[in-house]
Coordinates of C-alpha atoms and ligand atoms in Angstrom, one line a residue:
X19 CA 31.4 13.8 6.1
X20 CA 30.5 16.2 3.4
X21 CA 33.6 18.0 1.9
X22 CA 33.8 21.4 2.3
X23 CA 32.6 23.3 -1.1
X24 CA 33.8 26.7 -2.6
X25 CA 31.0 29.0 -2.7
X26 CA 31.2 28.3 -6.7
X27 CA 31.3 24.9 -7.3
X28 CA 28.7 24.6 -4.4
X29 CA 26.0 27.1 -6.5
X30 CA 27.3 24.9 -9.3
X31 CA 26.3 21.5 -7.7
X32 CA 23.4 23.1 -6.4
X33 CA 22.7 23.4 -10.0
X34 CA 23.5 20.1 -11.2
X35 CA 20.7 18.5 -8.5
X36 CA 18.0 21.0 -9.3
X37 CA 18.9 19.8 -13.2
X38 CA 15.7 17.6 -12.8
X39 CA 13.9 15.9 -15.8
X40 CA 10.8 17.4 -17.3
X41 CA 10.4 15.7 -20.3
X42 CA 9.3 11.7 -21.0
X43 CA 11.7 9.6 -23.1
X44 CA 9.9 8.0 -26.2
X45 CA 10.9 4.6 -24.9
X46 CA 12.8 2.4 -23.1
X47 CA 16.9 2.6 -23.6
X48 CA 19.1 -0.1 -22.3
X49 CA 23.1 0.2 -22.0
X50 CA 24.3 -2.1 -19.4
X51 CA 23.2 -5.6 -17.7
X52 CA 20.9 -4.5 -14.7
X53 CA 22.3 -3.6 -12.1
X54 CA 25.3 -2.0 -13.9
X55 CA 28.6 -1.4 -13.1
X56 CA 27.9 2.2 -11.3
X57 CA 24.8 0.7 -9.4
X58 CA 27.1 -2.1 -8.5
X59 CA 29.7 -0.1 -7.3
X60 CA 26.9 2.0 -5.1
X61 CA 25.7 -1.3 -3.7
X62 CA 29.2 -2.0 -2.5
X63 CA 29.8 1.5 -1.1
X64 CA 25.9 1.2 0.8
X65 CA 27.0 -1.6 2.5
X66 CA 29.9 -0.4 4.6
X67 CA 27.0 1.4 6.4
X68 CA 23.6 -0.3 5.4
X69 CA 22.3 -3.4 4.5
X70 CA 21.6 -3.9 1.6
X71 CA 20.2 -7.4 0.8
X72 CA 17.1 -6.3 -0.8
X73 CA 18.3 -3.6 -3.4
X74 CA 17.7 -3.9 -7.0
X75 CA 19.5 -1.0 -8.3
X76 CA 20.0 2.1 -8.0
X77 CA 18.3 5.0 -9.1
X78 CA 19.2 8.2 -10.7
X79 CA 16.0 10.2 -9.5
X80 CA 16.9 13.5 -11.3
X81 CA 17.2 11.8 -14.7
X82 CA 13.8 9.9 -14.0
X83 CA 10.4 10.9 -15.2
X84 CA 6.7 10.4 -15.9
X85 CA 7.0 6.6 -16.7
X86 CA 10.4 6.2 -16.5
X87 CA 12.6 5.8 -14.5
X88 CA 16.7 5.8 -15.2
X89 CA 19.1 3.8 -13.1
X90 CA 22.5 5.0 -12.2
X91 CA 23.9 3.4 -15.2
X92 CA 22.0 5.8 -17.9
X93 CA 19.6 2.4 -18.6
X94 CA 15.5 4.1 -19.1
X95 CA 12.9 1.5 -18.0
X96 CA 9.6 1.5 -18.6
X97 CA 8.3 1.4 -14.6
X98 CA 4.9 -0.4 -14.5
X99 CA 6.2 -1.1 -10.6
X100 CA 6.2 2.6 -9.5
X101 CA 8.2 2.3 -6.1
X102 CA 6.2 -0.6 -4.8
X103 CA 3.2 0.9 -6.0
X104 CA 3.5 4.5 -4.6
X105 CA 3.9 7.2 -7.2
X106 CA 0.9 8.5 -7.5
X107 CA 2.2 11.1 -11.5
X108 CA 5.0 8.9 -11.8
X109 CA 8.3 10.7 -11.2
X110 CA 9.0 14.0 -10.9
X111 CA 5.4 15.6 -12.1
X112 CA 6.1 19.0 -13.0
X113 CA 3.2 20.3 -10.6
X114 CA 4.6 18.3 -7.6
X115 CA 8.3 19.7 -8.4
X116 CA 6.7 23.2 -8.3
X117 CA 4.9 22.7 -4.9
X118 CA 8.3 21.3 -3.6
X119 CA 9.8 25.0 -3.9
X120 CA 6.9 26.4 -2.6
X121 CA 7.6 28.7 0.9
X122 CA 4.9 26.4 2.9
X123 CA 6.8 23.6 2.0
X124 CA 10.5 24.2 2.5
X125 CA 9.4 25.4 5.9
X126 CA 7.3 22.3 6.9
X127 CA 10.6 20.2 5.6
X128 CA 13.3 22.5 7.6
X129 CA 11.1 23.3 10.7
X130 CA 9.0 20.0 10.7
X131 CA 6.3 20.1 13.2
X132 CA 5.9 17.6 15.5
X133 CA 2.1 17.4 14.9
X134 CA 0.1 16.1 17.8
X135 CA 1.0 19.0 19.7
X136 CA 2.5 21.8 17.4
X137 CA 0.4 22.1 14.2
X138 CA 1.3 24.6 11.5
X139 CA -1.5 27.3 11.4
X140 CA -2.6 25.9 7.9
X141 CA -2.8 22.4 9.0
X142 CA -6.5 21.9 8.9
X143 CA -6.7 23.5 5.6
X144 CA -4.2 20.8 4.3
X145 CA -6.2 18.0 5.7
X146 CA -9.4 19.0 4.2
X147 CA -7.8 19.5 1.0
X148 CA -5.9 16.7 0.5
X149 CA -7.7 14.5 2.5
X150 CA -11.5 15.1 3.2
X151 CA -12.0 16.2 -0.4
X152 CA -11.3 12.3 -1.5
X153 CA -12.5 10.8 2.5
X154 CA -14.4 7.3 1.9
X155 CA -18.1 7.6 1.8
X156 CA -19.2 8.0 5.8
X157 CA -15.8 8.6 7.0
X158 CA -14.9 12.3 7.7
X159 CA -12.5 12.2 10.5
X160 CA -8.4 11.2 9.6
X161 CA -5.6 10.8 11.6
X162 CA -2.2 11.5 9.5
X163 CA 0.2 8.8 10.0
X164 CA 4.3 8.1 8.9
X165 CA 3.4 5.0 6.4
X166 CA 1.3 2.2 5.7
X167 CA 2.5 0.1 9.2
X168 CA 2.2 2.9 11.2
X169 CA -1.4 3.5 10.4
X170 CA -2.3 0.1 10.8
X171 CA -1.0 0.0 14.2
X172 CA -2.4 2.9 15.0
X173 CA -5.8 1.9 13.3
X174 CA -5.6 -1.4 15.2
X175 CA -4.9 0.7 18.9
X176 CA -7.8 2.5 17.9
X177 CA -10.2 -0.1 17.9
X178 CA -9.0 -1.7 20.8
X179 CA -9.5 1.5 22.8
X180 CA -13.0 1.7 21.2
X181 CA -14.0 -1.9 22.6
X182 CA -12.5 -1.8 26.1
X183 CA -15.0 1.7 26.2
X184 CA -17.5 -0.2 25.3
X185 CA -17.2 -2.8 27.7
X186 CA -17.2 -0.1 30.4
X187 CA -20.4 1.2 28.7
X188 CA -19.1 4.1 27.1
X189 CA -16.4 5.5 29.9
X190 CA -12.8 5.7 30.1
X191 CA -10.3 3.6 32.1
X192 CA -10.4 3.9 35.7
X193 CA -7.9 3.9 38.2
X194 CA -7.7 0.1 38.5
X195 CA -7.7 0.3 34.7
X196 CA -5.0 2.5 34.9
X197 CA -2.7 0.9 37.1
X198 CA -3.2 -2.8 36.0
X199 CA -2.2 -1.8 33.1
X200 CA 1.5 -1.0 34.5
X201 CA 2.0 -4.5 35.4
X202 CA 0.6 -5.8 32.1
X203 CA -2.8 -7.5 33.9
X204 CA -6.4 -7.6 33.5
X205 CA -8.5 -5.4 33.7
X206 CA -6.1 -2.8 32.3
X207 CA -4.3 -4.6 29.8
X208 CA -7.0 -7.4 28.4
X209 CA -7.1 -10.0 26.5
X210 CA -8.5 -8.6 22.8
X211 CA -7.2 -9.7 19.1
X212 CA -7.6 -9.2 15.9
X213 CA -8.6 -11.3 12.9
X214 CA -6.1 -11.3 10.2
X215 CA -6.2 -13.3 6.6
X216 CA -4.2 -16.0 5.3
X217 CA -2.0 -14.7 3.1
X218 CA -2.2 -10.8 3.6
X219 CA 0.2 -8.4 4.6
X220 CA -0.5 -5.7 7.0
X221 CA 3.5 -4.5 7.4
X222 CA 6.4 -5.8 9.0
X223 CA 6.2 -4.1 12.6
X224 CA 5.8 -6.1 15.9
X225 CA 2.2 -6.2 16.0
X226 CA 1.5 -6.1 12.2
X227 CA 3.0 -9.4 11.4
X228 CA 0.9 -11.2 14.0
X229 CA -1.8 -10.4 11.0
X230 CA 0.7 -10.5 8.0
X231 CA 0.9 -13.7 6.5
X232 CA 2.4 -13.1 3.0
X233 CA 5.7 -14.5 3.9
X234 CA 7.4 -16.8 6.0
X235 CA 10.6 -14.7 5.9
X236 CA 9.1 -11.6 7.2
X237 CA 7.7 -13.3 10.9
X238 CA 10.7 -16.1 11.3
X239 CA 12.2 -15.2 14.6
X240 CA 10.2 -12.8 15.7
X241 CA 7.1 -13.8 18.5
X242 CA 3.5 -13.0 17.3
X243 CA 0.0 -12.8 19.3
X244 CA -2.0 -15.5 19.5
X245 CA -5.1 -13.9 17.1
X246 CA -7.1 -15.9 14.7
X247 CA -6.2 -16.1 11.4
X248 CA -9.5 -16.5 8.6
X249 CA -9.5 -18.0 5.2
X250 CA -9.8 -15.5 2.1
X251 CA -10.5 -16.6 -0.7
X252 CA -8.4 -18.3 -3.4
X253 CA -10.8 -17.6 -7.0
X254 CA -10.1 -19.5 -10.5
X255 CA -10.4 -17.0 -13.7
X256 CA -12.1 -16.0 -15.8
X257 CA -14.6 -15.5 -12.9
X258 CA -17.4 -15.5 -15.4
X259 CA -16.2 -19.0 -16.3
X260 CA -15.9 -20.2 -12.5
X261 CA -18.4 -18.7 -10.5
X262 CA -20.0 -21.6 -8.8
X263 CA -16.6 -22.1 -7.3
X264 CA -15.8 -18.8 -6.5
X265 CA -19.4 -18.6 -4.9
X266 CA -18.4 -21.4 -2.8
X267 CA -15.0 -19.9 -1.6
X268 CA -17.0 -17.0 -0.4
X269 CA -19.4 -19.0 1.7
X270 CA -16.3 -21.4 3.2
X271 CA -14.1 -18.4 4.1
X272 CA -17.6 -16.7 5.7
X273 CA -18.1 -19.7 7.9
X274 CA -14.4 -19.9 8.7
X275 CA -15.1 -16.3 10.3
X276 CA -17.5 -16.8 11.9
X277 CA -16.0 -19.8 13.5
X278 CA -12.9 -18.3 14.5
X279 CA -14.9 -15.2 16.2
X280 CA -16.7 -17.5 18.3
X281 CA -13.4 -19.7 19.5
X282 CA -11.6 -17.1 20.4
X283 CA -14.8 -15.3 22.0
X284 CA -14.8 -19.3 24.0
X285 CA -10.9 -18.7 24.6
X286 CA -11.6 -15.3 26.7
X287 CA -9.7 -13.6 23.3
X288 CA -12.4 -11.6 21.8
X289 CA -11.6 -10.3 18.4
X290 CA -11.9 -6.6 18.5
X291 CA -11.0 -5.8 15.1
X292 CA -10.6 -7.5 11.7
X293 CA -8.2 -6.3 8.9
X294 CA -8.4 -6.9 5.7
X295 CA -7.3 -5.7 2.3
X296 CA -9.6 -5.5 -1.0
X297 CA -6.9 -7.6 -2.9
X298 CA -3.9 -9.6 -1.3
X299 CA -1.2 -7.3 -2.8
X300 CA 2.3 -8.2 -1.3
X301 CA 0.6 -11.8 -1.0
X302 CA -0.1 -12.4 -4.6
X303 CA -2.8 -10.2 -5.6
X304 CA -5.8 -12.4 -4.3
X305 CA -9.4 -11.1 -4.6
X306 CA -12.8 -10.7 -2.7
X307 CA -15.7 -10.7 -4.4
X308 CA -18.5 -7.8 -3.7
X309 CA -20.4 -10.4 -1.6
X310 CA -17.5 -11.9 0.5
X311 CA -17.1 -8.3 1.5
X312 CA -20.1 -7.2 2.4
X313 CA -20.6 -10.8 4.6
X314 CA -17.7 -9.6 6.3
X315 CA -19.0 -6.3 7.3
X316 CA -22.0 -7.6 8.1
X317 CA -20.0 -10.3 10.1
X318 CA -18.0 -7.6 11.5
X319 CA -21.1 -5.4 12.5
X320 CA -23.3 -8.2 14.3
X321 CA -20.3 -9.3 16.6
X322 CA -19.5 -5.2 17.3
X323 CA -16.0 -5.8 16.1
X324 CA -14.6 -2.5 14.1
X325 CA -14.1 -3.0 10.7
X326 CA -10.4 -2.0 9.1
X327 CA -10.0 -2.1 5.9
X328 CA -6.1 -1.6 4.5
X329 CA -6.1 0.4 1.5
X330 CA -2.3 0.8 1.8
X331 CA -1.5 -0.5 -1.6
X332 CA -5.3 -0.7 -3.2
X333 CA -6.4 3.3 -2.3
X334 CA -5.4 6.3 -4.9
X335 CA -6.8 5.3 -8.1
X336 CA -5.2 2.8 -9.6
X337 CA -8.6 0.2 -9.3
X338 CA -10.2 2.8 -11.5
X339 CA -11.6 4.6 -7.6
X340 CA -10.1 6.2 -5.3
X341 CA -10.9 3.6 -2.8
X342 CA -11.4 -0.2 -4.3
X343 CA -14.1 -1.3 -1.1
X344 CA -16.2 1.6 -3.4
X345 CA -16.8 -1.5 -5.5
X346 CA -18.5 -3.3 -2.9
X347 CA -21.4 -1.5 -2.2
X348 CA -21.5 -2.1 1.9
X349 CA -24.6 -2.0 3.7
X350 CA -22.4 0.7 6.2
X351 CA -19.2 1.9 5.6
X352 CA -15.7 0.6 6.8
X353 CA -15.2 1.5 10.3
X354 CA -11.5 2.8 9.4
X355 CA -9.8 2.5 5.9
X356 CA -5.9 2.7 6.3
X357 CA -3.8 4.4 3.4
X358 CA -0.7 5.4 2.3
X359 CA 2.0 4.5 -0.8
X360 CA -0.2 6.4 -4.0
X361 CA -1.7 9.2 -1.3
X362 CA 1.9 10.1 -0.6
X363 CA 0.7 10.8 3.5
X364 CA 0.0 7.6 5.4
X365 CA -2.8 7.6 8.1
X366 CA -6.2 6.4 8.2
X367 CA -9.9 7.7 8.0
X368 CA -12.5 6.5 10.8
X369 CA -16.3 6.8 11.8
X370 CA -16.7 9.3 14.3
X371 CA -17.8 7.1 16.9
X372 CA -14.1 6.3 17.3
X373 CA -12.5 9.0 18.4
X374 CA -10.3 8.7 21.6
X375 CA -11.1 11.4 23.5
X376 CA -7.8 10.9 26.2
X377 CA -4.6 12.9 25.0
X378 CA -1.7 10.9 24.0
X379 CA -3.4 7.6 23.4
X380 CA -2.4 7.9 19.9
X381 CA 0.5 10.4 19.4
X382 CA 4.3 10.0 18.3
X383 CA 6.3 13.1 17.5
X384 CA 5.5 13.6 14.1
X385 CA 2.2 12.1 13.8
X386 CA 2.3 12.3 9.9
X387 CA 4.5 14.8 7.6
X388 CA 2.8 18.8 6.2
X389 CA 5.4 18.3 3.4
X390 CA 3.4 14.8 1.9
X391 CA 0.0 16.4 2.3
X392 CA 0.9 19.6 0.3
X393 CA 2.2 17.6 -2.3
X394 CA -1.1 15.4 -1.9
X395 CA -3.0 18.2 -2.3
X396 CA -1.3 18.9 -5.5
X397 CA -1.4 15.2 -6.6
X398 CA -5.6 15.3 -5.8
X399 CA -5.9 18.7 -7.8
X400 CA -3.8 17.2 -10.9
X401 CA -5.8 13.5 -10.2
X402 CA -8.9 15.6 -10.8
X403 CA -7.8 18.0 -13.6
X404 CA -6.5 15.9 -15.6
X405 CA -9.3 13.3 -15.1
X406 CA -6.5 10.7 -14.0
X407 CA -9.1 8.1 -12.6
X408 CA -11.3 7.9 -15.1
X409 CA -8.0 7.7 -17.5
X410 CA -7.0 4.6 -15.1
X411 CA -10.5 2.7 -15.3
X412 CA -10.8 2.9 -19.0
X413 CA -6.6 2.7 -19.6
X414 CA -7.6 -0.4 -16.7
X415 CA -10.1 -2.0 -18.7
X416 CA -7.6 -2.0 -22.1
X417 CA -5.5 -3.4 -20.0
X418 CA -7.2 -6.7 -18.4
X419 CA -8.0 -7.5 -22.2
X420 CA -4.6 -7.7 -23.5
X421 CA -3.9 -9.1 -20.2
X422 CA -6.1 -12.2 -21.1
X423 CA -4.9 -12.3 -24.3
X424 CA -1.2 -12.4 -23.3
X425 CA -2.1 -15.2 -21.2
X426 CA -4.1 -17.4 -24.4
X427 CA -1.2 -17.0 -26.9
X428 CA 1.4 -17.5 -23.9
X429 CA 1.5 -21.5 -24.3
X430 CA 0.8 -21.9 -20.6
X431 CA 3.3 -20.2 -19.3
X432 CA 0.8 -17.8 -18.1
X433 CA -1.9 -18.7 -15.9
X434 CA -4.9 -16.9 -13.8
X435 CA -4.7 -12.8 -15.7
X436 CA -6.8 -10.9 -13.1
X437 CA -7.0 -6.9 -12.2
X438 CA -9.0 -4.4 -12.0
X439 CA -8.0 -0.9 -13.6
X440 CA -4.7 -1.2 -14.0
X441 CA -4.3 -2.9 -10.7
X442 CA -3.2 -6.4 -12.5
X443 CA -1.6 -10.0 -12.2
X444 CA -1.0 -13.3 -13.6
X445 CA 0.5 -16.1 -12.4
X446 CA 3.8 -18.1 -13.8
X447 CA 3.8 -22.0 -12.9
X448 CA 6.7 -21.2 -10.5
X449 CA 8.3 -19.0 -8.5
X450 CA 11.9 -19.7 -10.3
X451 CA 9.8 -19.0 -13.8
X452 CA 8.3 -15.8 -12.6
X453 CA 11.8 -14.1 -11.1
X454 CA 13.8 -15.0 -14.4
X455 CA 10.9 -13.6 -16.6
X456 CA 11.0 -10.1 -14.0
X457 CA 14.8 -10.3 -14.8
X458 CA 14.2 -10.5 -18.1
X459 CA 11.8 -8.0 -18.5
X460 CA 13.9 -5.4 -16.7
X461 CA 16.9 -6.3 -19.2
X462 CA 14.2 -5.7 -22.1
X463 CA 13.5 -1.9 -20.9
X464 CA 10.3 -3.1 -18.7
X465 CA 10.5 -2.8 -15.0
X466 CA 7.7 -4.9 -13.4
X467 CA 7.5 -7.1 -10.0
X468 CA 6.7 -10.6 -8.2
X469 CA 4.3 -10.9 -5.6
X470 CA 3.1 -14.1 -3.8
X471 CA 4.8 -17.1 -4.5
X472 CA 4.5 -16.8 -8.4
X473 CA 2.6 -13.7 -9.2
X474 CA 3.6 -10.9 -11.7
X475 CA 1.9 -7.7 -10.7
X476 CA 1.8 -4.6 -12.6
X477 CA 1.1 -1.3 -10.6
X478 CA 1.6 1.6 -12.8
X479 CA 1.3 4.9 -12.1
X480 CA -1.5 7.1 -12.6
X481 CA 0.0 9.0 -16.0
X482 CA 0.0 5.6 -17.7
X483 CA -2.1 5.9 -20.8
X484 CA -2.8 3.6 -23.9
X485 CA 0.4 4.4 -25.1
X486 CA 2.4 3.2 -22.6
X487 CA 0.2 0.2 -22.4
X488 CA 0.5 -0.6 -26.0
X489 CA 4.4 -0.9 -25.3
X490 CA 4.2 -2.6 -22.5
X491 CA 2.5 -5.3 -23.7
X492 CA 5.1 -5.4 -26.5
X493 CA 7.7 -5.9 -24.1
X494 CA 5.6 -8.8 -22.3
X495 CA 5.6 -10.5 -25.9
X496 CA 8.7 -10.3 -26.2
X497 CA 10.3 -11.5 -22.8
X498 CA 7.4 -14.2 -22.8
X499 CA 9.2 -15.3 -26.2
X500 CA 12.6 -15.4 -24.9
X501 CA 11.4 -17.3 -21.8
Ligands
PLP606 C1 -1.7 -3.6 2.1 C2 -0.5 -3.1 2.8 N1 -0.6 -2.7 4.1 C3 0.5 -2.2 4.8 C4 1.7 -2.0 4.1 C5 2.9 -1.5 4.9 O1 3.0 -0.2 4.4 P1 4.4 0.6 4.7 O2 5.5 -0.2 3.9 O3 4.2 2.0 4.1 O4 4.7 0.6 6.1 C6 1.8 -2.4 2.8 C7 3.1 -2.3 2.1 O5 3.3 -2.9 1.1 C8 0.7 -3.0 2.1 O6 0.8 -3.4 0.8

């Protein structure tokens, strides 16, 4: 329980909390090993109520800004990891901490709506600024969502609803629809799935990891659906250097689709959706080329199966577009892209054609959060202002140089440098190699993180200009050299 504060000293801690950074530090300041004594101590006080198995360290959020965040130790680290990729200005942006004392958004934190059924009045307004103003080409409608999982679920509920009305030509379930369904048998509850990827990660909920792959640790245990599961490709870099191969890759993971469709079509399981994500993030930031893409689609399109595509970690910028399938140039848009992390709200955007007309079909009680999509909003005003995606392509395109040249000088220690914007990887020869070299870095002022089985990714924010890059890659040289 909280104790009990005098009036005085509780003005005065209100004071110390509101205290909150507004200035960068030059550079990165180290004082203690990582994690320090203090963020040791607050691990050990976490877990007489939490678990706490996966925590770094801990974060003094006041203290951290811009680029850099500062752990509860005083250490300053240079964050090229952002909170798993989700700070869309990096921490505490003066024009976000200004929206967070505004009146609309103390009320919509306080007296939070539950949204499906009890919109605030300036609801719409908020969607179409923060959301339709930056909507995928030929996708206006958006659902808001909690997170990444939730609108992948919810994304994957909606196609399912979709196909089922489109076996029964367009109509809605009937009353032996209805009460089948209540016993968990056909027609009302069918046989549909959905084609996931090796190696991608779609979120750790029930239904996600029967298409999340990345990990064994994240499905042991835990039963999954019986849905196909489709070869991405695996590319060798420079791509220039290895297209033949990368060519083929395309064609073998097209035929394994298309294979897979018509099995499970044979096995009474038709696939109803596929997901997929532009790059295999948490799985070790794997790429599809233009044309693997747009085979998919078209895949997707000739089989009427709907289309997702998970921009949970790719959408907001940091690929030098809002949206990295922009790069593909589709013959039709996605049927639904998925968001969240960088655009602060999760949810998804999808064709009109889509839209359940039944109440309740998709609904939970707060359906999404008014206090992310005002500070969107902000976030897409100061994107736009401040020219913060064209910052990230060109800043992006500095950055896959050094990238590559990191990699020549690094002895082979580094292996496979690919990105785009500032959306970047490379690959150590192990796991083992990769973790000590992210420990490492993070004792040298850097903060950066593994994906895959031996990938470093770097996912900075979207106030990351040349200068940061220029010290970042100092930092790289020297951790590589101590490695
Ligand atoms: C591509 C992708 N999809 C979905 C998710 C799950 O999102 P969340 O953690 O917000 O539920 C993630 C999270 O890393 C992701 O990278």
């Amino acid at each position: 329980m909280l104790p009990r504060l005098a009036k005085s000293s509780l003005i005065q801690q209100v004071r110390g909390v509101s205290a909150i950074a507004n200035a960068e530090p030059s550079g990165p300041s180290i004082q203690t090993s990582i994690p320090g004594p203090r963020s040791k101590e607050l691990k050990q006080e976490m877990d007489k109520v939490h678990q706490t198995t996966s925590v770094r360290f801990h974060v003094d959020y006041e203290k951290s800004f811009g680029n850099y965040v500062v752990d509860a130790d005083g250490n300053t680290l240079l964050d090229v990891y952002t909170q798993i990729s989700s700070l869309p200005l990096g921490y505490n942006h003066p024009d976000l901490v200004k929206v967070a004392s505004s009146p609309q958004l103390i009320t919509s934190l306080v007296s939070r709506p539950a949204l499906g059924s009890f919109p605030r009045t300036d609801f719409a307004d908020g969607i179409s600024h923060a959301l339709t103003s930056i909507a995928p080409k030929g996708l206006k409608a958006v659902q808001t969502m909690l997170c990444g999982t939730s609108a992948n679920e919810n994304a994957i509920k909606t196609a399912f609803i979709w196909y089922q009305a489109q076996r029964r030509g367009g109509l809605g379930p009937d009353a032996l629809h209805l009460e089948s369904c209540m016993t968990q048998q056909k027609p009302g509850t069918p046989n549909l799935s959905v084609m996931g990827f090796e190696g991608a990660f779609h979120g750790r909920s029930l239904c996600m990891l029967s298409v999340t792959r990345s990990k064994p640790i994240h499905k042991v245990d835990i039963p999954a659906f019986d849905w196909p599961i489709a070869k991405f490709p695996r590319y060798k870099y420079p791509l220039a250097q290895n297209s033949a191969y990368n060519k083929k890759q395309d064609q073998e993971c097209l035929a394994d689709v298309e294979a897979k469709i018509a099995e499970w079509k044979r096995r009474d399981n038709d696939v109803a959706a596929i997901i997929v994500e532009p790059i295999q993030a948490e799985g070790g930031d794997h790429y599809g080329s233009p044309a693997f893409f747009q085979g998919l689609r078209d895949v997707a399109a000739k089989h009427g199966i709907v289309f997702i595509v998970d921009e949970v970690q790719t959408g907001g910028g940091a690929t030098g577009d809002v949206w990295a399938h922009d790069h593909w140039n589709l013959s039709s848009p996605p049927d639904i892209v998925t968001f969240s992390k960088k655009l602060l709200t999760g949810g998804y955007f999808y064709g009109e054609h889509l839209r359940v007309k039944e109440a309740y079909r998709i609904y939970n009680t707060w359906m999404g959060d008014p206090t992310k999509l005002l500070l969107l909003e902000k976030a897409v005003e100061v994107i736009k202002r401040d020219g913060l995606i064209e910052q990230s392509r060109s800043v992006g395109a500095e950055f896959q140089k050094r990238l590559g040249e990191l990699q020549a000088s690094s002895g082979g220690k580094l292996d496979q440098a690919r990105g785009r914007g500032t959306f970047a990887a490379v690959d150590f020869p192990s796991g083992s190699l990769r973790d000590k070299f992210v420990d490492l870095a993070i004792s040298n002022g850097l903060h950066c993180g593994g994906c895959g089985d031996k990938s470093l990714r770097f996912r900075p924010s979207l106030v990351y200009t040349k200068k940061h890059l220029d010290l970042t890659f100092d930092l790289l040289d020297k951790t590589l050299k101590q490695l």
